[in-house]
CSV table of C-alpha atoms and ligand atoms in Angstrom, one decimal:
chain,number,residue,atom,x,y,z
A,1,UNK,CA,5.7,-9.6,-25.2
A,2,UNK,CA,7.7,-12.7,-24.1
A,3,UNK,CA,6.6,-14.2,-21.2
A,4,UNK,CA,9.9,-16.1,-20.7
A,5,UNK,CA,12.0,-13.2,-20.7
A,6,UNK,CA,15.5,-14.4,-19.4
A,7,UNK,CA,16.4,-12.8,-16.4
A,8,UNK,CA,19.9,-11.6,-16.3
A,9,UNK,CA,21.7,-11.6,-12.3
A,10,UNK,CA,24.6,-9.3,-11.6
A,11,UNK,CA,25.5,-10.0,-7.9
A,12,UNK,CA,27.0,-7.0,-5.6
A,13,UNK,CA,30.5,-8.0,-4.7
A,14,UNK,CA,30.0,-7.1,-1.2
A,15,UNK,CA,26.5,-7.0,0.8
A,16,UNK,CA,25.7,-4.0,2.9
A,17,UNK,CA,24.1,-6.5,5.1
A,18,UNK,CA,26.4,-6.4,8.1
A,19,UNK,CA,26.6,-2.6,8.0
A,20,UNK,CA,22.7,-2.5,8.4
A,21,UNK,CA,21.2,-1.6,11.8
A,22,UNK,CA,18.2,-3.8,12.1
A,23,UNK,CA,17.2,-2.0,15.5
A,24,UNK,CA,16.7,0.9,13.5
A,25,UNK,CA,14.9,0.5,10.3
A,26,UNK,CA,12.7,3.6,9.5
A,27,UNK,CA,10.1,3.2,6.8
A,28,UNK,CA,11.4,3.5,3.3
A,29,UNK,CA,14.9,4.4,4.1
A,30,UNK,CA,16.8,0.9,3.9
A,31,UNK,CA,17.1,-1.1,0.8
A,32,UNK,CA,18.7,-4.3,-0.1
A,33,UNK,CA,21.6,-5.2,-1.9
A,34,UNK,CA,19.8,-5.8,-5.2
A,35,UNK,CA,17.0,-4.5,-7.3
A,36,UNK,CA,14.9,-5.6,-10.4
A,37,UNK,CA,14.8,-3.5,-13.5
A,38,UNK,CA,13.1,-4.1,-16.7
A,39,UNK,CA,12.8,-1.7,-19.8
A,40,UNK,CA,10.1,-1.6,-22.6
A,41,UNK,CA,11.0,-0.4,-25.8
A,42,UNK,CA,10.0,-1.1,-29.3
A,43,UNK,CA,6.4,-2.3,-28.2
A,44,UNK,CA,8.0,-4.9,-25.9
A,45,UNK,CA,9.2,-5.5,-22.3
A,46,UNK,CA,12.9,-6.6,-22.4
A,47,UNK,CA,16.4,-7.1,-20.6
A,48,UNK,CA,14.9,-8.2,-17.2
A,49,UNK,CA,18.0,-8.1,-15.0
A,50,UNK,CA,18.8,-8.1,-11.4
A,51,UNK,CA,21.4,-5.5,-10.5
A,52,UNK,CA,23.2,-4.0,-7.5
A,53,UNK,CA,20.9,-1.4,-5.8
A,54,UNK,CA,21.7,2.4,-6.7
A,55,UNK,CA,21.2,5.2,-8.6
A,56,UNK,CA,19.6,5.5,-11.8
A,57,UNK,CA,20.3,7.8,-14.8
A,58,UNK,CA,17.5,9.5,-16.5
A,59,UNK,CA,17.0,12.5,-18.7
A,60,UNK,CA,15.5,15.8,-17.1
A,61,UNK,CA,13.1,15.5,-20.1
A,62,UNK,CA,11.9,12.0,-18.4
A,63,UNK,CA,8.0,11.8,-19.6
A,64,UNK,CA,7.1,10.9,-15.8
A,65,UNK,CA,9.0,13.7,-14.3
A,66,UNK,CA,6.6,16.3,-16.1
A,67,UNK,CA,3.2,14.3,-16.7
A,68,UNK,CA,3.5,11.6,-13.7
A,69,UNK,CA,2.8,9.1,-15.9
A,70,UNK,CA,4.0,7.0,-13.0
A,71,UNK,CA,2.5,4.2,-10.8
A,72,UNK,CA,3.6,1.8,-8.0
A,73,UNK,CA,2.7,-1.0,-5.7
A,74,UNK,CA,3.2,-1.8,-1.9
A,75,UNK,CA,3.7,-5.2,-0.8
A,76,UNK,CA,5.3,-7.2,1.9
A,77,UNK,CA,7.0,-10.5,2.6
A,78,UNK,CA,7.4,-12.0,6.0
A,79,UNK,CA,9.3,-14.9,7.1
A,80,UNK,CA,7.5,-17.9,8.0
A,81,UNK,CA,8.1,-18.5,11.8
A,82,UNK,CA,7.8,-22.4,11.3
A,83,UNK,CA,9.7,-23.0,8.4
A,84,UNK,CA,11.7,-20.0,8.0
A,85,UNK,CA,10.0,-20.0,4.2
A,86,UNK,CA,9.4,-16.3,3.0
A,87,UNK,CA,5.8,-15.4,2.5
A,88,UNK,CA,4.4,-13.3,0.1
A,89,UNK,CA,0.8,-12.0,0.8
A,90,UNK,CA,-1.5,-11.8,-2.3
A,91,UNK,CA,1.1,-11.0,-4.7
A,92,UNK,CA,-1.5,-11.5,-7.6
A,93,UNK,CA,-3.6,-8.7,-6.6
A,94,UNK,CA,-0.9,-6.4,-6.5
A,95,UNK,CA,0.3,-7.4,-9.9
A,96,UNK,CA,-3.2,-7.0,-11.2
A,97,UNK,CA,-3.4,-3.6,-9.6
A,98,UNK,CA,-0.1,-2.7,-11.0
A,99,UNK,CA,-1.7,-3.5,-14.3
A,100,UNK,CA,-4.9,-1.5,-13.7
A,101,UNK,CA,-2.9,1.4,-12.6
A,102,UNK,CA,-0.8,1.4,-15.8
A,103,UNK,CA,-3.5,1.0,-18.1
A,104,UNK,CA,-5.4,3.8,-16.7
A,105,UNK,CA,-2.3,6.0,-17.1
A,106,UNK,CA,-1.5,5.0,-20.8
A,107,UNK,CA,1.2,2.5,-20.1
A,108,UNK,CA,1.9,-1.0,-21.3
A,109,UNK,CA,0.9,-3.4,-18.6
A,110,UNK,CA,3.4,-6.4,-17.2
A,111,UNK,CA,2.9,-10.0,-17.5
A,112,UNK,CA,1.3,-11.4,-13.7
A,113,UNK,CA,3.5,-14.3,-13.8
A,114,UNK,CA,6.6,-12.7,-14.8
A,115,UNK,CA,6.2,-9.9,-12.2
A,116,UNK,CA,5.6,-12.6,-9.5
A,117,UNK,CA,8.5,-14.9,-10.6
A,118,UNK,CA,10.8,-12.0,-10.8
A,119,UNK,CA,10.2,-10.8,-7.7
A,120,UNK,CA,10.5,-14.4,-6.1
A,121,UNK,CA,13.8,-14.2,-7.7
A,122,UNK,CA,14.8,-11.0,-6.3
A,123,UNK,CA,13.8,-12.0,-2.7
A,124,UNK,CA,15.4,-15.2,-2.9
A,125,UNK,CA,18.8,-13.7,-3.5
A,126,UNK,CA,18.1,-10.9,-0.8
A,127,UNK,CA,16.2,-13.0,1.7
A,128,UNK,CA,18.7,-12.2,4.4
A,129,UNK,CA,17.2,-9.0,4.4
A,130,UNK,CA,13.6,-10.0,6.1
A,131,UNK,CA,13.8,-8.9,9.4
A,132,UNK,CA,12.6,-11.5,11.9
A,133,UNK,CA,11.3,-8.8,14.9
A,134,UNK,CA,7.4,-8.7,15.4
A,135,UNK,CA,5.8,-6.0,13.3
A,136,UNK,CA,8.6,-5.9,10.9
A,137,UNK,CA,8.6,-7.2,7.4
A,138,UNK,CA,10.5,-6.8,4.1
A,139,UNK,CA,8.7,-3.7,2.0
A,140,UNK,CA,8.6,-4.3,-1.7
A,141,UNK,CA,8.1,-1.2,-3.8
A,142,UNK,CA,7.4,-1.7,-7.4
A,143,UNK,CA,7.3,1.3,-9.6
A,144,UNK,CA,6.3,1.7,-13.3
A,145,UNK,CA,7.0,4.9,-15.2
A,146,UNK,CA,7.3,6.5,-18.7
A,147,UNK,CA,10.9,7.1,-19.6
A,148,UNK,CA,11.1,8.7,-22.8
A,149,UNK,CA,13.4,11.5,-23.2
A,150,UNK,CA,10.9,13.8,-24.9
A,151,UNK,CA,8.4,16.8,-23.8
A,152,UNK,CA,4.7,16.6,-25.1
A,153,UNK,CA,1.9,15.2,-23.7
A,154,UNK,CA,1.4,11.7,-24.9
A,155,UNK,CA,2.1,8.4,-23.7
A,156,UNK,CA,5.7,7.6,-23.3
A,157,UNK,CA,7.1,5.1,-26.1
A,158,UNK,CA,9.6,3.5,-23.5
A,159,UNK,CA,9.0,2.6,-19.6
A,160,UNK,CA,10.7,1.2,-17.0
A,161,UNK,CA,10.1,-1.2,-14.3
A,162,UNK,CA,12.0,-1.4,-10.9
A,163,UNK,CA,11.2,-3.5,-8.0
A,164,UNK,CA,13.3,-2.3,-5.1
A,165,UNK,CA,13.1,-3.9,-1.4
A,166,UNK,CA,14.1,-3.3,2.0
A,167,UNK,CA,13.5,-4.0,5.5
A,168,UNK,CA,10.9,-2.0,7.6
A,169,UNK,CA,9.6,-1.6,11.1
A,170,UNK,CA,6.1,-0.6,11.9
A,171,UNK,CA,4.8,2.3,9.6
A,172,UNK,CA,3.1,4.4,12.4
A,173,UNK,CA,4.3,3.3,15.9
A,174,UNK,CA,1.1,4.8,17.8
A,175,UNK,CA,-2.7,5.5,17.2
A,176,UNK,CA,-3.2,8.3,14.7
A,177,UNK,CA,-5.2,11.9,15.0
A,178,UNK,CA,-7.0,11.9,12.0
A,179,UNK,CA,-8.8,15.1,10.6
A,180,UNK,CA,-11.7,14.8,8.2
A,181,UNK,CA,-11.0,17.1,5.5
A,182,UNK,CA,-13.7,19.3,3.6
A,183,UNK,CA,-11.8,21.6,1.4
A,184,UNK,CA,-9.2,19.5,-0.3
A,185,UNK,CA,-9.9,16.7,-2.3
A,186,UNK,CA,-7.7,13.8,-2.9
A,187,UNK,CA,-9.5,12.0,-6.0
A,188,UNK,CA,-12.8,12.3,-7.9
A,189,UNK,CA,-14.8,9.6,-9.3
A,190,UNK,CA,-13.7,9.3,-12.9
A,191,UNK,CA,-10.2,10.2,-12.1
A,192,UNK,CA,-7.0,8.0,-10.9
A,193,UNK,CA,-8.4,7.4,-7.5
A,194,UNK,CA,-9.1,3.9,-7.7
A,195,UNK,CA,-5.7,3.1,-8.9
A,196,UNK,CA,-1.9,3.7,-7.6
A,197,UNK,CA,-1.2,6.7,-9.9
A,198,UNK,CA,2.0,8.5,-8.4
A,199,UNK,CA,0.0,11.7,-8.8
A,200,UNK,CA,-2.6,11.0,-6.3
A,201,UNK,CA,0.1,11.1,-3.7
A,202,UNK,CA,1.5,14.6,-4.7
A,203,UNK,CA,-2.1,16.0,-4.8
A,204,UNK,CA,-2.3,15.0,-1.0
A,205,UNK,CA,1.0,16.7,0.1
A,206,UNK,CA,0.0,20.3,1.0
A,207,UNK,CA,-2.9,19.6,2.4
A,208,UNK,CA,-1.5,17.1,4.8
A,209,UNK,CA,1.2,19.8,5.7
A,210,UNK,CA,-1.6,22.0,6.8
A,211,UNK,CA,-3.1,19.0,8.6
A,212,UNK,CA,0.1,18.4,10.3
A,213,UNK,CA,0.4,22.1,11.7
A,214,UNK,CA,-2.9,21.4,13.3
A,215,UNK,CA,-1.8,18.6,15.1
A,216,UNK,CA,-3.0,15.7,12.9
A,217,UNK,CA,-1.3,12.9,11.8
A,218,UNK,CA,-3.2,11.9,8.7
A,219,UNK,CA,-6.1,13.1,6.6
A,220,UNK,CA,-9.4,11.3,6.1
A,221,UNK,CA,-10.6,12.1,2.7
A,222,UNK,CA,-14.2,13.0,2.2
A,223,UNK,CA,-15.9,12.5,-1.5
A,224,UNK,CA,-15.2,15.5,-3.8
A,225,UNK,CA,-18.7,16.3,-4.7
A,226,UNK,CA,-20.2,16.9,-1.4
A,227,UNK,CA,-17.7,16.1,1.4
A,228,UNK,CA,-20.5,14.4,3.0
A,229,UNK,CA,-19.2,10.8,2.7
A,230,UNK,CA,-15.7,9.5,4.0
A,231,UNK,CA,-13.5,7.7,1.6
A,232,UNK,CA,-10.1,6.7,2.9
A,233,UNK,CA,-7.1,8.0,4.7
A,234,UNK,CA,-3.7,9.0,3.4
A,235,UNK,CA,-2.1,5.4,2.5
A,236,UNK,CA,-5.0,3.4,4.4
A,237,UNK,CA,-8.4,2.4,4.0
A,238,UNK,CA,-10.7,3.1,6.9
A,239,UNK,CA,-13.1,1.0,8.9
A,240,UNK,CA,-15.7,1.7,11.8
A,241,UNK,CA,-17.2,-0.5,14.2
A,242,UNK,CA,-20.6,1.1,15.1
A,243,UNK,CA,-22.7,-1.0,17.9
A,244,UNK,CA,-21.1,-4.2,17.2
A,245,UNK,CA,-21.3,-3.6,13.2
A,246,UNK,CA,-18.3,-3.1,11.2
A,247,UNK,CA,-18.2,-0.5,8.4
A,248,UNK,CA,-16.1,0.5,5.6
A,249,UNK,CA,-16.7,2.7,2.4
A,250,UNK,CA,-18.0,1.2,-0.6
A,251,UNK,CA,-15.2,1.4,-3.6
A,252,UNK,CA,-16.9,4.6,-5.0
A,253,UNK,CA,-14.3,4.9,-7.8
A,254,UNK,CA,-12.1,7.4,-6.0
A,255,UNK,CA,-11.2,4.8,-3.5
A,256,UNK,CA,-8.0,2.5,-3.9
A,257,UNK,CA,-9.1,-1.1,-3.5
A,258,UNK,CA,-6.9,-2.0,-0.7
A,259,UNK,CA,-5.6,-5.7,-0.5
A,260,UNK,CA,-5.7,-5.4,2.9
A,261,UNK,CA,-9.2,-4.0,3.2
A,262,UNK,CA,-10.4,-7.1,1.3
A,263,UNK,CA,-8.6,-9.3,3.7
A,264,UNK,CA,-9.9,-7.6,6.9
A,265,UNK,CA,-13.7,-7.5,5.8
A,266,UNK,CA,-13.1,-11.4,5.0
A,267,UNK,CA,-11.6,-12.0,8.5
A,268,UNK,CA,-14.2,-10.1,10.4
A,269,UNK,CA,-17.0,-12.3,8.4
A,270,UNK,CA,-15.0,-15.2,9.2
A,271,UNK,CA,-15.8,-14.4,13.0
A,272,UNK,CA,-19.5,-13.7,12.2
A,273,UNK,CA,-19.4,-9.8,12.3
A,274,UNK,CA,-21.8,-8.0,9.9
A,275,UNK,CA,-19.6,-6.0,7.4
A,276,UNK,CA,-21.3,-3.0,5.9
A,277,UNK,CA,-19.8,-2.1,2.5
A,278,UNK,CA,-21.7,1.2,1.4
A,279,UNK,CA,-21.4,4.9,1.7
A,280,UNK,CA,-20.8,6.2,4.8
A,281,UNK,CA,-21.5,10.0,6.0
A,282,UNK,CA,-19.4,12.1,8.4
A,283,UNK,CA,-22.7,12.7,10.2
A,284,UNK,CA,-23.2,9.1,10.8
A,285,UNK,CA,-20.0,8.8,12.3
A,286,UNK,CA,-20.4,11.9,14.4
A,287,UNK,CA,-24.3,10.6,15.2
A,288,UNK,CA,-22.4,7.1,16.4
A,289,UNK,CA,-19.9,8.7,18.5
A,290,UNK,CA,-22.3,11.1,20.4
A,291,UNK,CA,-24.6,8.3,20.9
A,292,UNK,CA,-21.7,6.7,22.4
A,293,UNK,CA,-21.8,3.8,19.6
A,294,UNK,CA,-18.5,4.3,17.8
A,295,UNK,CA,-16.7,1.6,19.3
A,296,UNK,CA,-13.6,1.7,17.2
A,297,UNK,CA,-12.1,3.3,14.1
A,298,UNK,CA,-8.9,2.5,12.4
A,299,UNK,CA,-7.0,2.5,9.0
A,300,UNK,CA,-5.9,-0.6,7.1
A,301,UNK,CA,-2.9,-1.2,4.5
A,302,UNK,CA,0.1,-2.9,3.5
A,303,UNK,CA,2.6,-0.5,5.2
A,304,UNK,CA,0.3,0.0,8.1
A,305,UNK,CA,-1.6,-3.1,8.6
A,306,UNK,CA,-3.8,-1.8,11.2
A,307,UNK,CA,-3.8,1.2,12.6
A,308,UNK,CA,-5.9,2.8,15.4
A,309,UNK,CA,-7.3,6.2,15.1
A,310,UNK,CA,-7.0,8.1,18.7
A,311,UNK,CA,-9.3,10.9,17.4
A,312,UNK,CA,-11.0,12.3,14.7
A,313,UNK,CA,-10.6,16.2,14.0
A,314,UNK,CA,-14.0,17.7,12.3
A,315,UNK,CA,-14.8,20.9,11.9
A,316,UNK,CA,-12.6,22.3,14.6
A,317,UNK,CA,-14.1,19.6,17.2
A,318,UNK,CA,-12.4,16.6,18.0
A,319,UNK,CA,-14.0,13.3,18.8
A,320,UNK,CA,-12.2,11.0,21.0
A,321,UNK,CA,-12.3,7.0,20.3
A,322,UNK,CA,-12.6,4.8,22.9
A,323,UNK,CA,-9.6,3.5,24.9
A,324,UNK,CA,-7.4,1.1,22.9
A,325,UNK,CA,-7.9,-1.6,25.6
A,326,UNK,CA,-11.9,-1.9,24.7
A,327,UNK,CA,-11.1,-2.2,20.9
A,328,UNK,CA,-10.6,-5.9,21.2
A,329,UNK,CA,-12.0,-7.1,17.6
A,330,UNK,CA,-9.6,-5.0,15.8
A,331,UNK,CA,-6.7,-5.8,17.7
A,332,UNK,CA,-7.8,-9.8,17.2
A,333,UNK,CA,-8.1,-9.2,13.5
A,334,UNK,CA,-5.0,-7.6,13.1
A,335,UNK,CA,-3.1,-10.4,15.2
A,336,UNK,CA,-5.0,-13.0,12.7
A,337,UNK,CA,-3.8,-10.9,9.8
A,338,UNK,CA,-0.1,-10.9,11.2
A,339,UNK,CA,-0.4,-14.6,12.3
A,340,UNK,CA,-1.4,-15.3,8.5
A,341,UNK,CA,1.4,-13.6,6.9
A,342,UNK,CA,4.1,-15.0,9.0
A,343,UNK,CA,2.7,-18.6,8.5
A,344,UNK,CA,1.5,-18.6,12.9
A,345,UNK,CA,-2.1,-19.2,11.6
A,346,UNK,CA,-3.5,-21.3,9.1
A,347,UNK,CA,-3.9,-20.0,5.6
A,348,UNK,CA,-7.3,-20.7,5.2
A,349,UNK,CA,-8.2,-18.4,2.2
A,350,UNK,CA,-5.1,-19.2,0.3
A,351,UNK,CA,-3.5,-16.1,0.4
A,352,UNK,CA,0.0,-17.1,1.0
A,353,UNK,CA,2.4,-17.7,-1.8
A,354,UNK,CA,5.7,-19.2,-1.0
A,355,UNK,CA,9.3,-18.0,-2.0
A,356,UNK,CA,11.2,-21.2,-2.0
B,1,LIG,C1,-4.6,5.5,-0.9
B,1,LIG,C2,-4.4,4.2,-0.5
B,1,LIG,N1,-5.4,3.7,0.2
B,1,LIG,C3,-5.2,2.5,0.5
B,1,LIG,C4,-4.1,1.9,0.7
B,1,LIG,C5,-3.9,0.1,1.4
B,1,LIG,O1,-4.2,-0.5,-0.1
B,1,LIG,P1,-3.3,-2.1,0.6
B,1,LIG,O2,-4.1,-2.7,1.8
B,1,LIG,O3,-3.8,-2.9,-0.8
B,1,LIG,O4,-1.9,-2.0,1.1
B,1,LIG,C6,-2.9,2.2,0.2
B,1,LIG,C7,-1.5,1.6,0.2
B,1,LIG,O5,-1.2,1.0,-1.0
B,1,LIG,C8,-3.0,3.5,-0.4
B,1,LIG,O6,-2.0,4.0,-1.0
């Protein structure tokens, strides 16, 4: 594996920037002018290139289409409100998690330093695509997949890594209604729930459609064995504030170790909150609600930042969370996290990596 692989850059002849409506940035639909592509074959990564964003050609026998040998990451870049520098938030954690996912799926890992350097080159080239509106950011989507032209269950011998980026507004505009799921399972311990395997998400789509029909925006997954313990929400880790204490499910082996989760726990601890990272049963949440002690519930993740839960649905009953105005602790932490990501608040934990 060559740590110093040359990066070829092939620029667009005409940018699409001027024709992009920055006032209308639905999540995941708008992509910048360029993308990064790297191939793996003959046992090494090669042909690293930045090329115009566009369609790619693949064979219908593509490994990842048949056997889901694919994983991805989700990251964001913001502009420093003071200096205009581009700021990445804990990108090495994403590089590490991409590799954890790759290894779990029998794929080759990608050198972390190269990942970050190439990403910075790409962002530097397309930095004018970073929106400067509050709550907006440049979303970064690395994806790694098996690309053999072969049908048969075995690890692919060839792979491709792409990084595509695009400006985005808020993921969920408003507080969400969440169904506590007891029938379907997202992930079992020993499976792939603790990595960002593409197949994890496919398994959630049918239950999510059913939940939507019942009027819910998202599912709060419970453990696959007993359905007694809460795990996480579709693309977010979950937090509760009960009687002044912060609760979040411990990483069980079937929960994604979210980078936002880790950061939010730290920010709460910094403010003197007691943070309990442990198994949390649905019954405890219901009991806390009935005792008037469930002060807050929210999901956290790169795409969603901090998204408040308006209602929890469980066994046909709806448990309404307190009014948003009373949920000041989570709003303060959300503001702090956004402040760090945008350079408004000092980066005391060394989480920011500058692109320039
Ligand atoms: C299943 C799942 N849980 C949690 C998260 C939050 O992780 P992070 O904070 O690293 O974005 C995500 C998003 O990546 C996710 O897909």
